[in-house]
CSV table of C-alpha atoms in Angstrom, one decimal:
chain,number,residue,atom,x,y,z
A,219,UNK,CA,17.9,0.1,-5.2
A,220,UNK,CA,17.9,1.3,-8.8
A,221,UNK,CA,15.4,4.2,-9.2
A,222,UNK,CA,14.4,6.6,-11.9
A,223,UNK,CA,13.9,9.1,-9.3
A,224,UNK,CA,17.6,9.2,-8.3
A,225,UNK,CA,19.5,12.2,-9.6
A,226,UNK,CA,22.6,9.8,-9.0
A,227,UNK,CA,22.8,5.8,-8.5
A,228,UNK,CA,24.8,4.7,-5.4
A,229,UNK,CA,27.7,3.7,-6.4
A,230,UNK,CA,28.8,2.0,-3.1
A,231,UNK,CA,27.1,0.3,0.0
A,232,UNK,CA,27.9,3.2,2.1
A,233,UNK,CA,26.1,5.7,-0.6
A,234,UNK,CA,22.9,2.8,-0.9
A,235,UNK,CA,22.6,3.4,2.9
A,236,UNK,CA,22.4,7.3,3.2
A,237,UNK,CA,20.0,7.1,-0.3
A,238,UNK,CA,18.0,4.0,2.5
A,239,UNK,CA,18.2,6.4,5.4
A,240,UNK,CA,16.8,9.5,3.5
A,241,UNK,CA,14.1,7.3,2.2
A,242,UNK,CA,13.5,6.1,6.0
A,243,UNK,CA,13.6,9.4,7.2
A,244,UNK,CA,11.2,10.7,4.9
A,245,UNK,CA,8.8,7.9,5.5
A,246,UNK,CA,8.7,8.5,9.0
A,247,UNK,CA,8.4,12.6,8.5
A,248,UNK,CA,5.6,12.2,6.1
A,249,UNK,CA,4.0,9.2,8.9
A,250,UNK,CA,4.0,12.3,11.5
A,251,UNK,CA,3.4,15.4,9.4
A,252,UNK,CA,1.8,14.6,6.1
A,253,UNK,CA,4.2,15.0,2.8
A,254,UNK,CA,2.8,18.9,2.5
A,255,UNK,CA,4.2,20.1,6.0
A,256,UNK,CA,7.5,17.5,5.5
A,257,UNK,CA,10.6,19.8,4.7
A,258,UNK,CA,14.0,18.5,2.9
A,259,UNK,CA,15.8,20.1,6.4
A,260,UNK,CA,13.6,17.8,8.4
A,261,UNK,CA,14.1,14.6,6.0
A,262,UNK,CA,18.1,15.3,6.4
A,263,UNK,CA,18.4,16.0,9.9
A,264,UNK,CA,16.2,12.8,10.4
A,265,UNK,CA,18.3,10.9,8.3
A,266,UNK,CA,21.8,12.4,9.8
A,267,UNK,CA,22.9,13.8,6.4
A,268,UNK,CA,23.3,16.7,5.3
A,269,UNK,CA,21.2,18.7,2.6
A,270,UNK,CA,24.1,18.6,0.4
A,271,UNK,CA,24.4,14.9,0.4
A,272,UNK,CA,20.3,14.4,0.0
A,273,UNK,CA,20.2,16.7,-3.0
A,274,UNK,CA,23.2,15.0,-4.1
A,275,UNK,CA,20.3,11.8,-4.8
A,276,UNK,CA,17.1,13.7,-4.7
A,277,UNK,CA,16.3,16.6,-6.7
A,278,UNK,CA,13.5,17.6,-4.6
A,279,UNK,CA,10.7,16.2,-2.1
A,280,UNK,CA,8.9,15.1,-5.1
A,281,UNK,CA,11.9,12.6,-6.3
A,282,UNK,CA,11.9,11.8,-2.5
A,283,UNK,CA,8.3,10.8,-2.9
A,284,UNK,CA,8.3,9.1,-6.2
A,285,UNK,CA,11.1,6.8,-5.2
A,286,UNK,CA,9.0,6.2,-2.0
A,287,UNK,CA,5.9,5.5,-3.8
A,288,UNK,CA,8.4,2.9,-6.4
A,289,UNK,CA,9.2,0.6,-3.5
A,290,UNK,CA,6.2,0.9,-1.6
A,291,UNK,CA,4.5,-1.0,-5.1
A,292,UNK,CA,7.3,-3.0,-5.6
A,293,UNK,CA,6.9,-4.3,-1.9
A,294,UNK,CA,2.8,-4.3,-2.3
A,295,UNK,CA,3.7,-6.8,-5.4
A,296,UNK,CA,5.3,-9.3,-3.1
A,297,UNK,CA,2.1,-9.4,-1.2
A,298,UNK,CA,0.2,-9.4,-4.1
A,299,UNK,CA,1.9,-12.4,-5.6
A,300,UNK,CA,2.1,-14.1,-2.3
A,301,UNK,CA,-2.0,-14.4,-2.4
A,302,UNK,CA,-2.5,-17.8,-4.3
A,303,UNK,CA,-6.3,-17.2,-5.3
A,304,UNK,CA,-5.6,-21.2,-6.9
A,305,UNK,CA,-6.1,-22.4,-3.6
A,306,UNK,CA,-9.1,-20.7,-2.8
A,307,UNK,CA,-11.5,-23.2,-4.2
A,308,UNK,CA,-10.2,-25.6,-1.4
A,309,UNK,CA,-10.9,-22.9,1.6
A,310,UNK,CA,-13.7,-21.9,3.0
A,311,UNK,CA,-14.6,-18.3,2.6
A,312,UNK,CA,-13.4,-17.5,5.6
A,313,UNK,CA,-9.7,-19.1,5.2
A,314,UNK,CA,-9.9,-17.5,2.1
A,315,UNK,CA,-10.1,-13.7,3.5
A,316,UNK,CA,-7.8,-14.5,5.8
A,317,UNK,CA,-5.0,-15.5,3.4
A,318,UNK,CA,-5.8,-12.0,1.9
A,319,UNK,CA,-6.3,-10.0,4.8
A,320,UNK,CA,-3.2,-11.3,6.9
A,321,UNK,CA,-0.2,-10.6,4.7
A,322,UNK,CA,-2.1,-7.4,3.9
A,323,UNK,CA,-2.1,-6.2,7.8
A,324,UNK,CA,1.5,-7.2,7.9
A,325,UNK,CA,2.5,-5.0,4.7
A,326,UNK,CA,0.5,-2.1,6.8
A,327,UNK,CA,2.4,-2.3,9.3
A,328,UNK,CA,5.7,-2.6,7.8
A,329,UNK,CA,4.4,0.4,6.1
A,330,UNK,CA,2.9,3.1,8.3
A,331,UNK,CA,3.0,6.0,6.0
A,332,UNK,CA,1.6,3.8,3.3
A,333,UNK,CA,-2.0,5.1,4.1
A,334,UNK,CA,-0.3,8.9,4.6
A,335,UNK,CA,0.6,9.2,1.3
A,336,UNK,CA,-1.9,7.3,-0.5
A,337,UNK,CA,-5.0,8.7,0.8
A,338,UNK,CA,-3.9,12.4,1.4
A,339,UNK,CA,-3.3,15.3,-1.8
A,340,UNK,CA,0.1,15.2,-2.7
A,341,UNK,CA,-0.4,17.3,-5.9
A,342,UNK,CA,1.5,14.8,-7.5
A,343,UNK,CA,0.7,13.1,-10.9
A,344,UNK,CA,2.9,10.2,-10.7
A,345,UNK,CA,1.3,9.2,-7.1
A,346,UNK,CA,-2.3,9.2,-8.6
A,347,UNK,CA,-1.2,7.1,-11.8
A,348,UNK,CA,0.4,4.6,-9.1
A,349,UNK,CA,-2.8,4.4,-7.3
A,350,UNK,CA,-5.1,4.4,-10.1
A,351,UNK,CA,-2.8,1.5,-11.0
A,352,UNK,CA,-2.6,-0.5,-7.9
A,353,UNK,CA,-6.8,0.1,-7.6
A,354,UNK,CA,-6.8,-1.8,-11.1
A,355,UNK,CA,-4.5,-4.5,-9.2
A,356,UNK,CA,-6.4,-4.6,-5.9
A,357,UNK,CA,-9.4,-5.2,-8.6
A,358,UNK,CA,-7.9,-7.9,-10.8
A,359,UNK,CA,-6.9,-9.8,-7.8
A,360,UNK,CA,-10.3,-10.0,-6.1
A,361,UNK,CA,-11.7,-10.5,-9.0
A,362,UNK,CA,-10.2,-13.9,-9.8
A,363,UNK,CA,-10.3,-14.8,-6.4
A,364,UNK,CA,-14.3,-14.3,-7.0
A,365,UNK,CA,-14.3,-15.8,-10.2
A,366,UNK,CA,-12.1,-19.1,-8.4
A,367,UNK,CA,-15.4,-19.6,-6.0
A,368,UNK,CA,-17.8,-18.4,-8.8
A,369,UNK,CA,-16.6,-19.7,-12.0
A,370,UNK,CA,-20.2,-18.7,-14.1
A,371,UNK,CA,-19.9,-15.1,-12.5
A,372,UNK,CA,-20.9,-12.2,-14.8
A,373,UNK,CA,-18.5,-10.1,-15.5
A,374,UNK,CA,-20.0,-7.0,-14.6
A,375,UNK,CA,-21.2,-8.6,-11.9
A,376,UNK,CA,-17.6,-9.6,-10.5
A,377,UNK,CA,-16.5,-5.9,-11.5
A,378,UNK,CA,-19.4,-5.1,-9.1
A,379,UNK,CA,-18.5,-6.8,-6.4
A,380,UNK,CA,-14.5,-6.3,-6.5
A,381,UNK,CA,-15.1,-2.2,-6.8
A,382,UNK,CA,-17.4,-2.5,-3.5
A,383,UNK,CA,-14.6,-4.9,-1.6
A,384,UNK,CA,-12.3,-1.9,-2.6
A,385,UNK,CA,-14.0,0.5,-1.1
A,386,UNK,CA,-15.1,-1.3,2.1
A,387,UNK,CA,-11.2,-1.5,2.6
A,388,UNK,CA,-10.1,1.7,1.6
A,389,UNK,CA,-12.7,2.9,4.3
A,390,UNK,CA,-11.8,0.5,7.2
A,391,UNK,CA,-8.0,1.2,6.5
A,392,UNK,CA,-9.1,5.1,6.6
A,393,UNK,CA,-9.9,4.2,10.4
A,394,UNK,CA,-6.6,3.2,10.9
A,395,UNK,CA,-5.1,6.4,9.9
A,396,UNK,CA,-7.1,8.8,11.0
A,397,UNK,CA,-8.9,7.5,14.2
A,398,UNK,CA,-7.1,7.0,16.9
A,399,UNK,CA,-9.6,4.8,19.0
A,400,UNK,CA,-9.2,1.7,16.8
A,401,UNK,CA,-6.1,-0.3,16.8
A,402,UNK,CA,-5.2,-1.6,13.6
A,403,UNK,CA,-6.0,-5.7,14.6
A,404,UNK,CA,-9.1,-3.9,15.5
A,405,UNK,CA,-9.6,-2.5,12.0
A,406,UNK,CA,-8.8,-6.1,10.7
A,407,UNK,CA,-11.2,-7.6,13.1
A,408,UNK,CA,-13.7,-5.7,11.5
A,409,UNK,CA,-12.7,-6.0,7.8
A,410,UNK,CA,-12.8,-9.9,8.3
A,411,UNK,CA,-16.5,-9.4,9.7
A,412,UNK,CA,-17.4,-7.0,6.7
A,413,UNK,CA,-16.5,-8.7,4.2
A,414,UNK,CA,-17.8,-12.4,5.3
A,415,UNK,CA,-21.3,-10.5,5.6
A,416,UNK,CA,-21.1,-9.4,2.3
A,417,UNK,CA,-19.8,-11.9,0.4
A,418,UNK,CA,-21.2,-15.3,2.4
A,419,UNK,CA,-24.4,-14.9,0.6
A,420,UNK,CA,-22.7,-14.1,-3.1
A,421,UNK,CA,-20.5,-17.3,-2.6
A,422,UNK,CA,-23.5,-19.2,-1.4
A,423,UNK,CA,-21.8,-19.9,2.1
């Protein structure tokens, strides 16, 4: 893993495992406690290192975050790239949320503090560029999956309808986080639902 946010590049396997262990560590401390209440004692002892050797990668809990955030988007891309909206013409609407939907769950779960650190104040600046970016990903994506159905689409009209798609998701996945009565196939059961409501009569389905 080559990151900006490392104070010092592994130079062997053995140093790329500790810098993958801290990372771990830290994803799981901020999954429990939020990245706030997370201290660098907690991320170390987690990751059976020592403070020394985490600072001798990390500068801070911020560089710990940052590098965090950089594979979290660079994992988020494979999914994103793994959605082939060229297809969708040949699906029905239905299919064609669940091609999104399913890899999307999977990255989830793969990725529990995803949602911690995405949708809670981290007072950090690089974290809300990231997700203003990946919201302008999210956007472009649905919106030539909409424009693949609905090649004469406005395009205000598909900015429309991607922005609310967006934050029907954002406020199912919301669910997932911080409720503890729905399961997270349960949150997807309903997204599915949502969205073929909504977008069944825009797609003339």
């Amino acid at each position: 893993m080559h990151s900006d946010s490392l104070r010092a590049q592994p130079k062997q396997k053995r140093g790329q495992r500790r810098v993958d262990a801290i990372l771990n560590a830290a994803s799981e401390r901020f999954a429990e406690v939020g990245y706030e209440n997370a201290t660098i004692i907690e991320i170390a002892a987690r990751a059976d290192t020592s403070v020394g050797s985490l600072y001798q990668f990390f500068a801070n809990k911020e560089a710990i975050l940052k590098a965090l955030v950089e594979r979290y988007v660079e994992r988020a891309s494979v999914v994103f790239a793994g959605m082939e909206v060229e297809a969708f013409p040949q699906m029905t609407l239905e299919q064609s949320i669940k091609a999104i939907l399913v890899p999307l769950k999977a990255f989830i779960r793969d990725n529990r503090d995803f949602q911690v650190i995405f949708s809670s104040p981290t007072g950090s600046t690089y974290v809300d560029e990231t997700i203003r970016s990946m919201d302008e990903a999210f956007l472009a994506r649905t919106g030539a999956s909409l424009l693949q159905a609905r090649p004469n689409m406005r395009p205000e009209d598909l900015r429309k309808y991607s922005l609310v798609c967006m934050v029907i998701m954002k406020g199912l996945l919301g669910l997932a986080h911080h409720s503890s009565e729905l399961t997270l196939d349960e949150v997807f059961e309903e997204l599915e639902a949502v969205y073929l409501r909504y977008l069944t009569p825009l797609m003339g389905e």
